[in-house]
PDB file of C-alpha atoms in Angstrom:
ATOM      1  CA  UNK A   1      81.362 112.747 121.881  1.00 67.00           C
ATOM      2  CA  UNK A   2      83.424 116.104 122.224  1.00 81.00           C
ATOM      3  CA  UNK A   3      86.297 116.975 120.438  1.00 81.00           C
ATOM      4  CA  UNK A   4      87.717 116.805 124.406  1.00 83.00           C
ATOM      5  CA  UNK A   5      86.596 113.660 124.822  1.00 82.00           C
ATOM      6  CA  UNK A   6      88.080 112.274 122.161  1.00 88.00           C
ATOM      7  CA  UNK A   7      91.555 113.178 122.863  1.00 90.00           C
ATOM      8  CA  UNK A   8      91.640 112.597 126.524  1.00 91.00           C
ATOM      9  CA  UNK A   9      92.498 108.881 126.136  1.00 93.00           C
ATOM     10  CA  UNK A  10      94.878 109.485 123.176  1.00 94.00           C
ATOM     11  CA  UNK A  11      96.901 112.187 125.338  1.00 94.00           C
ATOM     12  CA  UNK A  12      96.609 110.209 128.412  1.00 95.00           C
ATOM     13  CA  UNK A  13      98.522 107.021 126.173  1.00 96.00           C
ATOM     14  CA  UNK A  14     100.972 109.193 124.558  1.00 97.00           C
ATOM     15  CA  UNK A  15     104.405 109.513 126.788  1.00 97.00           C
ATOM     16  CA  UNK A  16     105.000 113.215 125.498  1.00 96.00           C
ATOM     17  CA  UNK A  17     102.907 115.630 123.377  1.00 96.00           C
ATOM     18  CA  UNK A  18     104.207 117.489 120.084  1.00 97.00           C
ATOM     19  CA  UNK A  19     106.712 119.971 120.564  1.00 96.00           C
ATOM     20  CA  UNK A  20     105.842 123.733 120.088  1.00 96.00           C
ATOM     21  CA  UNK A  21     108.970 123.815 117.788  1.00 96.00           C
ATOM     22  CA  UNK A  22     107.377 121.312 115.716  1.00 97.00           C
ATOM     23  CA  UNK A  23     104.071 122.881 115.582  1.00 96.00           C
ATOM     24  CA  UNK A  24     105.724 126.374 114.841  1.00 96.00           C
ATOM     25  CA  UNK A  25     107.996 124.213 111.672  1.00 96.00           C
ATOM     26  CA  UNK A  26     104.364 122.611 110.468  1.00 95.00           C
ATOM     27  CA  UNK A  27     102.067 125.691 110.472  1.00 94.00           C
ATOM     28  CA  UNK A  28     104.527 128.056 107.503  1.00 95.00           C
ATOM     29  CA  UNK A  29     102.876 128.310 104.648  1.00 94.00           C
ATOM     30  CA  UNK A  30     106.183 127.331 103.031  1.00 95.00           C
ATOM     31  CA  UNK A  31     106.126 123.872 104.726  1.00 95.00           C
ATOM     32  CA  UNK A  32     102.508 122.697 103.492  1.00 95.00           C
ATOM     33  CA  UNK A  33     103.252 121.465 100.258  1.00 96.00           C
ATOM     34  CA  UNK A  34     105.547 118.815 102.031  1.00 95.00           C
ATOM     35  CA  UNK A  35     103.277 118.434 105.078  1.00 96.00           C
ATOM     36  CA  UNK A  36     100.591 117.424 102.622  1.00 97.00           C
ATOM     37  CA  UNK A  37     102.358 115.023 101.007  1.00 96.00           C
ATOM     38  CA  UNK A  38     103.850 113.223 103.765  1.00 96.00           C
ATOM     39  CA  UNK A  39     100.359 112.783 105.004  1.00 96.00           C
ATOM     40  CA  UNK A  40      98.796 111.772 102.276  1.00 95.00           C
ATOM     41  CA  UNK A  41     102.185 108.791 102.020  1.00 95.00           C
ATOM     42  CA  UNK A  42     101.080 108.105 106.011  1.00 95.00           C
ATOM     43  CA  UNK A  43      97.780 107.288 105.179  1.00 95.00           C
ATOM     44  CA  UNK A  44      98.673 104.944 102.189  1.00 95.00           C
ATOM     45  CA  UNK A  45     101.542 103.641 104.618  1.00 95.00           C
ATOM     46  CA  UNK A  46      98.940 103.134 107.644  1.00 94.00           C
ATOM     47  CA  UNK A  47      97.230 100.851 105.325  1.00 93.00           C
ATOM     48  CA  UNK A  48      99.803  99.015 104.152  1.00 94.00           C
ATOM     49  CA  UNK A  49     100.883  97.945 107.632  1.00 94.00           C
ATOM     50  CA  UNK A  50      97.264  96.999 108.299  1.00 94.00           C
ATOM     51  CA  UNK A  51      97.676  95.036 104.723  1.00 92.00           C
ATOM     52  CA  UNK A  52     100.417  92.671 106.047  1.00 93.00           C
ATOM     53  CA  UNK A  53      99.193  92.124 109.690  1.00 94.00           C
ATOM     54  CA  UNK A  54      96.804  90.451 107.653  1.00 93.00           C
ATOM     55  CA  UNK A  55      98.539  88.487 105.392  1.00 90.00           C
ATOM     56  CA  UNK A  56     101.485  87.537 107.492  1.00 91.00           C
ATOM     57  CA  UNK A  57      98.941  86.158 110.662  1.00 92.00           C
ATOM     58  CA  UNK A  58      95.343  85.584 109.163  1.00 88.00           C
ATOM     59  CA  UNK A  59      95.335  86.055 105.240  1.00 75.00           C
ATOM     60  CA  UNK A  60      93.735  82.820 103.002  1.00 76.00           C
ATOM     61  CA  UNK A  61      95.821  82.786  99.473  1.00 77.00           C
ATOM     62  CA  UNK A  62      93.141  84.116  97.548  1.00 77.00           C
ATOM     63  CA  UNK A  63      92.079  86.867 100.475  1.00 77.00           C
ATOM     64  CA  UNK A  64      95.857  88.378 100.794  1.00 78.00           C
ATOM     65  CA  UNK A  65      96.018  88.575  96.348  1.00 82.00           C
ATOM     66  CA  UNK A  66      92.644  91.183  96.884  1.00 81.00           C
ATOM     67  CA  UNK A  67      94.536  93.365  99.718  1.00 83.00           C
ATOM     68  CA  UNK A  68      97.311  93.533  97.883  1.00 86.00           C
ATOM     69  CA  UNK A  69      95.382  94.358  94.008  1.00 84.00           C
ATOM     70  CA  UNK A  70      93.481  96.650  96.417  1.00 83.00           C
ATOM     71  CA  UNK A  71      96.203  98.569  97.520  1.00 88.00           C
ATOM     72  CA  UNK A  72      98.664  98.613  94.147  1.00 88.00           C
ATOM     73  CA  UNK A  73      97.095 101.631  92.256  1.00 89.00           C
ATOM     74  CA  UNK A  74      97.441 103.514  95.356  1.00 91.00           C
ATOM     75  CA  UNK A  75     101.555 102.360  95.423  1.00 91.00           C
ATOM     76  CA  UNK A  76     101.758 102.827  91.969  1.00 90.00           C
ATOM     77  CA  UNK A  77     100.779 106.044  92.099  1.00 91.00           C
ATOM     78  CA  UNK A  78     102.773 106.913  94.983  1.00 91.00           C
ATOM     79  CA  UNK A  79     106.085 104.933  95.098  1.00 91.00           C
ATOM     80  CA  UNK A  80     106.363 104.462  91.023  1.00 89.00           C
ATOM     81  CA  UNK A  81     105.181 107.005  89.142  1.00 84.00           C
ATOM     82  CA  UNK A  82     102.120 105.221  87.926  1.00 81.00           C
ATOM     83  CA  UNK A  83      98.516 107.515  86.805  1.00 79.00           C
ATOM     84  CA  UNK A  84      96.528 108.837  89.228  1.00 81.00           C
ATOM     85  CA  UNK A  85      94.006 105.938  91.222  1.00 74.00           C
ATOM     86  CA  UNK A  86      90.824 105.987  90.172  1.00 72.00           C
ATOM     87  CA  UNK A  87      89.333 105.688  93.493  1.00 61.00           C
ATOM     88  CA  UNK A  88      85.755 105.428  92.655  1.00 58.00           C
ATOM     89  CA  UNK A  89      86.796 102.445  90.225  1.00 60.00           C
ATOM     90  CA  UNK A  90      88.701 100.680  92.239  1.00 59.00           C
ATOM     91  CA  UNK A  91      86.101 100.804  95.572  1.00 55.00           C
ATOM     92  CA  UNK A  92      83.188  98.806  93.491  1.00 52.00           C
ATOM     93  CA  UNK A  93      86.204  95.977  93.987  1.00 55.00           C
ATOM     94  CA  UNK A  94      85.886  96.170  97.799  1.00 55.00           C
ATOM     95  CA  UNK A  95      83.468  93.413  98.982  1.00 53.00           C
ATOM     96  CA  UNK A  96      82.928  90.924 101.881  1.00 53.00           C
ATOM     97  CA  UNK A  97      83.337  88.239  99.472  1.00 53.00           C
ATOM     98  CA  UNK A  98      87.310  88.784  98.434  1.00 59.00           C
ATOM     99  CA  UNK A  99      88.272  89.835 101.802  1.00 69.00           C
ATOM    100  CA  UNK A 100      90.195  86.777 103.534  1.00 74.00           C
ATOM    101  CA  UNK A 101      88.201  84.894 106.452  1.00 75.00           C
ATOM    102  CA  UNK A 102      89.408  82.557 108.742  1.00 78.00           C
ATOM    103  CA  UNK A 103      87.584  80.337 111.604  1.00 78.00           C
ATOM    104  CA  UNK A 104      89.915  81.937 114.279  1.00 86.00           C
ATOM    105  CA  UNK A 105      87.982  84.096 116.223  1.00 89.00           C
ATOM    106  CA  UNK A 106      90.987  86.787 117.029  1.00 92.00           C
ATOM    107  CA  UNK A 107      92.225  86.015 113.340  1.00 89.00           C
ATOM    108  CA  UNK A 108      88.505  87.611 112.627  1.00 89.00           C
ATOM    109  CA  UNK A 109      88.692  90.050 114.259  1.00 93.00           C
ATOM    110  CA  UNK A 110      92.230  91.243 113.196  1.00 93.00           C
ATOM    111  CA  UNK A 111      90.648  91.053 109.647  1.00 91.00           C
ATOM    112  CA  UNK A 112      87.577  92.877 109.893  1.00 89.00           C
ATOM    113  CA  UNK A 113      89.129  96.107 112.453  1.00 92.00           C
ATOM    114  CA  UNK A 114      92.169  96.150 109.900  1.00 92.00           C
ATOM    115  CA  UNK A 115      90.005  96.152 106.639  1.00 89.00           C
ATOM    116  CA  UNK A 116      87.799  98.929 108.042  1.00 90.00           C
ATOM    117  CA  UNK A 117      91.120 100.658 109.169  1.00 92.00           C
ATOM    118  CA  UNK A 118      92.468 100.212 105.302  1.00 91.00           C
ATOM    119  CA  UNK A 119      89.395 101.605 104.173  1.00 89.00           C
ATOM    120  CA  UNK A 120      89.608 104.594 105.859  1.00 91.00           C
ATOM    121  CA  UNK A 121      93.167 104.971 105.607  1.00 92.00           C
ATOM    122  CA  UNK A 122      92.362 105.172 101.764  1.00 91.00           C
ATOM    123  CA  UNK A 123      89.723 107.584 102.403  1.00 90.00           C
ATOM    124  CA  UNK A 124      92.235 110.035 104.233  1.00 93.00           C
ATOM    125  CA  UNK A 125      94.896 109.428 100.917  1.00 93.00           C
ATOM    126  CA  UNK A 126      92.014 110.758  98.676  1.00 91.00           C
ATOM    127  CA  UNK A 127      91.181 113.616 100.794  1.00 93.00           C
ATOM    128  CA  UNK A 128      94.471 115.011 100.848  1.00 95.00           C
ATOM    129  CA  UNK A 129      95.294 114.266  97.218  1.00 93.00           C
ATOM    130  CA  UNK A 130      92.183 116.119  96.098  1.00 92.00           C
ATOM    131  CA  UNK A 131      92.865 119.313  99.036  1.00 95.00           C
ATOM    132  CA  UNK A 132      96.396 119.593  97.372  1.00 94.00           C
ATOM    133  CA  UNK A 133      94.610 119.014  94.228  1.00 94.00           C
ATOM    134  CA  UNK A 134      92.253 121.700  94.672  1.00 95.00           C
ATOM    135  CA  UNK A 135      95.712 124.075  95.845  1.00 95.00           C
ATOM    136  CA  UNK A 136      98.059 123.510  93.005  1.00 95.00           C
ATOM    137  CA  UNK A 137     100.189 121.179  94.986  1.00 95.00           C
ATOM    138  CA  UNK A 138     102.053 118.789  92.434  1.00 93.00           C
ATOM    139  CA  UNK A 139     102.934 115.532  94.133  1.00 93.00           C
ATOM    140  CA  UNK A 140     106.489 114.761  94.098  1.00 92.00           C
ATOM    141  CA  UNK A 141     108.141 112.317  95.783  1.00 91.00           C
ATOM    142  CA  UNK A 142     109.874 112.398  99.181  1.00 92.00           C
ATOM    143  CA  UNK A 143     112.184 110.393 101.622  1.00 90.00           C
ATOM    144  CA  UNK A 144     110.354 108.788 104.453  1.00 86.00           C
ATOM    145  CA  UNK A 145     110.989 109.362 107.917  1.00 86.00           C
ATOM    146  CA  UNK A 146     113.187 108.267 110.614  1.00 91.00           C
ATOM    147  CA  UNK A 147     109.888 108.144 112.931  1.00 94.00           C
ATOM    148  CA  UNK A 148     108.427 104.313 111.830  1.00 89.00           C
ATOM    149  CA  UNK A 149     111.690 102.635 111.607  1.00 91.00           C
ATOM    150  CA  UNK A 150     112.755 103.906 114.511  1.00 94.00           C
ATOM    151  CA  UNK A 151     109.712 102.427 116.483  1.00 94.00           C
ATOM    152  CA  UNK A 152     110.117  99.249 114.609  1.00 91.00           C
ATOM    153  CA  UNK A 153     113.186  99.132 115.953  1.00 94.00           C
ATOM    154  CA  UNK A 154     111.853  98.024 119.483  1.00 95.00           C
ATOM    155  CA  UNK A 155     109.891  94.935 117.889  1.00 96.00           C
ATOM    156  CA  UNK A 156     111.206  91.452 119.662  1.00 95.00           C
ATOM    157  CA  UNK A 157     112.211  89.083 116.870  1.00 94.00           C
ATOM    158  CA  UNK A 158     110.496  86.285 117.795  1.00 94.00           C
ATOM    159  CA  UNK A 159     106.401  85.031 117.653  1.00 94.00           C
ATOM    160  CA  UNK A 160     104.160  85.851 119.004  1.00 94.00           C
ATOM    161  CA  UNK A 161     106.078  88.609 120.902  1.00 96.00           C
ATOM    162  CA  UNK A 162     106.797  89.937 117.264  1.00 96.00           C
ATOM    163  CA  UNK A 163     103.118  90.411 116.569  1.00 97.00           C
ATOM    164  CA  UNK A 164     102.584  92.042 119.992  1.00 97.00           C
ATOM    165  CA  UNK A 165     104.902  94.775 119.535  1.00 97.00           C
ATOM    166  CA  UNK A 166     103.784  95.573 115.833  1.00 97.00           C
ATOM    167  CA  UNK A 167     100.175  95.802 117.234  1.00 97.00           C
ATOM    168  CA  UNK A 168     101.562  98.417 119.893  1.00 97.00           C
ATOM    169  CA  UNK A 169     103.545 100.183 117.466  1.00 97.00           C
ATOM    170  CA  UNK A 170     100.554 100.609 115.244  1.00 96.00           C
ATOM    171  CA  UNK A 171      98.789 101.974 118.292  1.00 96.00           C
ATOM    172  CA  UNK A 172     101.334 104.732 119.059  1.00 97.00           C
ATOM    173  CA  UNK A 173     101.529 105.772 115.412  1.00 96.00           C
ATOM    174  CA  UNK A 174      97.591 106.188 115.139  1.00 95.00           C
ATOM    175  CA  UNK A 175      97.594 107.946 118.453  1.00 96.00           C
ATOM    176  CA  UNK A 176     100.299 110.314 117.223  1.00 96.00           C
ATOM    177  CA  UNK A 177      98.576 111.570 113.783  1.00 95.00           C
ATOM    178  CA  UNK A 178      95.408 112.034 115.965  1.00 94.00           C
ATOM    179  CA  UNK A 179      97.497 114.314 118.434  1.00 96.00           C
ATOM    180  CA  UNK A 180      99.068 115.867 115.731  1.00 96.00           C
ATOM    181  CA  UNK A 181      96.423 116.862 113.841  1.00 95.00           C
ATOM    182  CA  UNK A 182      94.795 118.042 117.198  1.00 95.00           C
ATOM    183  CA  UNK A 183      97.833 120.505 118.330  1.00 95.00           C
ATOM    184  CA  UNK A 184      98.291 121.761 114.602  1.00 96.00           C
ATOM    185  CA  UNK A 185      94.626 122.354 113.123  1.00 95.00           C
ATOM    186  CA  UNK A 186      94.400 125.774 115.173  1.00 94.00           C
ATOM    187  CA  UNK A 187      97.109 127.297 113.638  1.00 95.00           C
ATOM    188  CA  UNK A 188      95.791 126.238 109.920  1.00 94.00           C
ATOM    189  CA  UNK A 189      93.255 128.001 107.582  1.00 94.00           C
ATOM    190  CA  UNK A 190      89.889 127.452 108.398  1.00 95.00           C
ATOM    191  CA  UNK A 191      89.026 124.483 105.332  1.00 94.00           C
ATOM    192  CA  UNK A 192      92.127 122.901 106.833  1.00 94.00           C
ATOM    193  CA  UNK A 193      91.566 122.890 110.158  1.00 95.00           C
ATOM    194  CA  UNK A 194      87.952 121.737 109.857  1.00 94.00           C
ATOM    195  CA  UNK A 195      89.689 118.408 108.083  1.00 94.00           C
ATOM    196  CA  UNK A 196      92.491 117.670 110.089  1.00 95.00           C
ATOM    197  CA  UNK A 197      89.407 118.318 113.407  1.00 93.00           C
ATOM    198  CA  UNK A 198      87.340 115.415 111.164  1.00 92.00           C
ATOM    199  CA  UNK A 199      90.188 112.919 111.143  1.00 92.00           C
ATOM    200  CA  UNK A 200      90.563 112.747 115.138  1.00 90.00           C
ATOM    201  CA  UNK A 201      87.801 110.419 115.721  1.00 87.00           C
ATOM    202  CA  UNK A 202      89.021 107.693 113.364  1.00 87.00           C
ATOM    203  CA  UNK A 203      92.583 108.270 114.451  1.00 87.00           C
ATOM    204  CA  UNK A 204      91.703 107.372 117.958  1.00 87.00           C
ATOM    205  CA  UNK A 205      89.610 104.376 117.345  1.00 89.00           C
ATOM    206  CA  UNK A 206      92.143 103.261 115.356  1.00 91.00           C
ATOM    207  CA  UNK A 207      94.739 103.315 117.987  1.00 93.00           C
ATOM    208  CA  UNK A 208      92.113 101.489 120.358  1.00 94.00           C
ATOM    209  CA  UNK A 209      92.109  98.511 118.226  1.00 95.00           C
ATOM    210  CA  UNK A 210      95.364  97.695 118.333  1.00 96.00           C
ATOM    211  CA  UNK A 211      95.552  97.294 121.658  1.00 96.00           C
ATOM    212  CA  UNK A 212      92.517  95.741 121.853  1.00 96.00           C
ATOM    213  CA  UNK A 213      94.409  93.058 119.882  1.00 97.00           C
ATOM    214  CA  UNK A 214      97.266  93.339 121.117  1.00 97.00           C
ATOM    215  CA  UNK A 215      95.779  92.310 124.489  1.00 96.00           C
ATOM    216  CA  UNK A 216      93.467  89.768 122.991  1.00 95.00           C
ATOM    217  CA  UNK A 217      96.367  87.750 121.497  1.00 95.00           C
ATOM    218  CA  UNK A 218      98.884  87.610 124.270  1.00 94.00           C
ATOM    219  CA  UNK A 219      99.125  85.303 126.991  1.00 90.00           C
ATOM    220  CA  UNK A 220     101.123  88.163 129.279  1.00 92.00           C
ATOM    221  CA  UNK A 221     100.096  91.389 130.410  1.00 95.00           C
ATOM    222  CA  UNK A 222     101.317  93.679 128.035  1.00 96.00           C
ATOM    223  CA  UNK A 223     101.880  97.181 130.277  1.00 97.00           C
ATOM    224  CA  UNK A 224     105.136  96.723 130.434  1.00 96.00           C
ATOM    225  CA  UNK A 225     105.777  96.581 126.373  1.00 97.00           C
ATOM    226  CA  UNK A 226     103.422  99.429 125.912  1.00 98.00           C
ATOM    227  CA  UNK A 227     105.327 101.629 128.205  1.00 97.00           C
ATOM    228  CA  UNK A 228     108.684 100.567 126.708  1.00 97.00           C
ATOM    229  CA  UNK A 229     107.253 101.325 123.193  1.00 97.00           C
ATOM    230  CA  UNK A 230     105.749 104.207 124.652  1.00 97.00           C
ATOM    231  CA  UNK A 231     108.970 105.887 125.957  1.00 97.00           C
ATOM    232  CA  UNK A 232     110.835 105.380 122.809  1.00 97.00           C
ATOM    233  CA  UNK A 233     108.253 106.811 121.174  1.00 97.00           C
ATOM    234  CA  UNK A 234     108.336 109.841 122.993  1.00 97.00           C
ATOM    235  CA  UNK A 235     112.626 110.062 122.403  1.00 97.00           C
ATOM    236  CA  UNK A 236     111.939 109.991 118.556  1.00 97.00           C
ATOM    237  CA  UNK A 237     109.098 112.835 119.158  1.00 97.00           C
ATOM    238  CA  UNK A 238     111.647 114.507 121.097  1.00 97.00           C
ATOM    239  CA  UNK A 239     114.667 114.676 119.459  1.00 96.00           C
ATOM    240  CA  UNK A 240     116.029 116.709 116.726  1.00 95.00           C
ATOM    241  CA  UNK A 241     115.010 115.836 113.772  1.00 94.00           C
ATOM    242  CA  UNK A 242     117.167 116.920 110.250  1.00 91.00           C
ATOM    243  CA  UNK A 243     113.944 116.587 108.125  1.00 92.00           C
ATOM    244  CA  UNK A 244     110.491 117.867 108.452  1.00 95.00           C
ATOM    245  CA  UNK A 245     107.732 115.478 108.198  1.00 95.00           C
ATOM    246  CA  UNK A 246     104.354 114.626 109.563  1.00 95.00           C
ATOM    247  CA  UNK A 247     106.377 112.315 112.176  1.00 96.00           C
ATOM    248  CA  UNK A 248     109.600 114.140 112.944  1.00 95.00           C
ATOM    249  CA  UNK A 249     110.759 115.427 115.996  1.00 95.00           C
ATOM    250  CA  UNK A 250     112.460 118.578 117.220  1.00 96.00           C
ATOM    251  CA  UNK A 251     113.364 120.635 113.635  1.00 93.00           C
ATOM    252  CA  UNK A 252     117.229 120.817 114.008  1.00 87.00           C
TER     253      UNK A 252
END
């Protein structure tokens, strides 16, 4: 499958593409450091939200307790100053016989697409931690964006239309980092570019299994909530944006 190919679906779901503005913000050297370490929170936040599908909808007691010691180095690092993860360590704790289970067949599937998705997720934190590693970048912490809260903002309070939205949500957010990283890796140095170009295929699937189960669990056809998410997705893309991040709109 082509680079092309790829995207086609992705652009063809997202309501707008990125702005040249922001692309033109992203691609100054001066703006890396914090580009690089917004990503690197995205990824560890991208897994988190797979995390608690899980345990809010599916999760067994003893399956939810290994996501979450799974994920803490990782937010220990990031959110609370704790050592560096030792990745390698902590993946020989990754098996199929922690990870929760349940005789639901959707519940199943919810578990294994989002496990695979945390895995990957953590993956992508490691890669950027050891590219701004490997450029002097010190990691310091940073306020998040408007971008997730806003589109949270459009979930329906009550179940299982709740779950519905979150899963379409989750789909728009993957489909954005793999557009983003699309439009920006030309204007990047050549080891960068060749990364952010080896994170599109992931990105995309990732996006296609949340609608997959998004469709899978409703009893409605859900067009109409994916093009509602969709266009307010698209306004927070849009708009100006006081901070730069991997998610922000227009830089005002």
């Amino acid at each position: 499958m082509t680079q092309q190919d790829t995207l086609a679906p992705v652009l063809r779901f997202l309501h707008s593409a990125t702005p040249q503005a922001w692309i033109d913000c992203a691609r100054r050297p001066e703006n890396l450091p914090l580009l690089l370490t917004d990503h690197m929170i995205c990824e560890l936040k991208a897994a988190q939200t797979a995390l608690l599908l899980i345990r809010k909808y599916v999760a067994d007691k003893r399956g939810g307790e290994a996501l979450l010691a799974w994920l803490s180095p990782y937010e220990a690092f990031t959110f609370r100053n704790g050592p560096e993860p030792d990745i390698a360590a902590l993946n020989k704790r990754i098996g199929k016989s922690v990870m929760p289970h349940t005789d639901d067949p959707w519940g199943q599937a919810l578990i294994e697409r989002m496990v695979l998705l945390i895995k990957e997720e953590l993956h992508h934190f490691l890669q950027v931690r050891e590219v701004m590693i490997a450029r002097n970048i010190p990691y310091v912490k940073i306020t998040a964006s408007r971008y997730a809260r806003g589109l949270l903002r459009e979930v329906r309070t009550y179940e299982p239309a709740a779950l519905v939205d979150k899963l379409i949500c989750g789909a728009y957010i993957e489909a954005r980092s793999c557009e983003r990283f699309a439009a920006l890796a030309p204007y990047l140095d050549e080891p960068l570019e060749k990364f952010y170009l080896s994170l599109l295929r992931s990105e995309a699937r990732h996006y296609q299994d949340y609608l997959l189960l998004a469709r899978q669990v409703s009893s409605e056809v859900i067009e109409p909530r994916i093009r509602a998410i969709g266009e307010a997705e698209a306004r927070l893309i849009l708009a100006p944006d006081s901070e730069f991040r991997f998610h922000s709109g227009i830089p005002a």
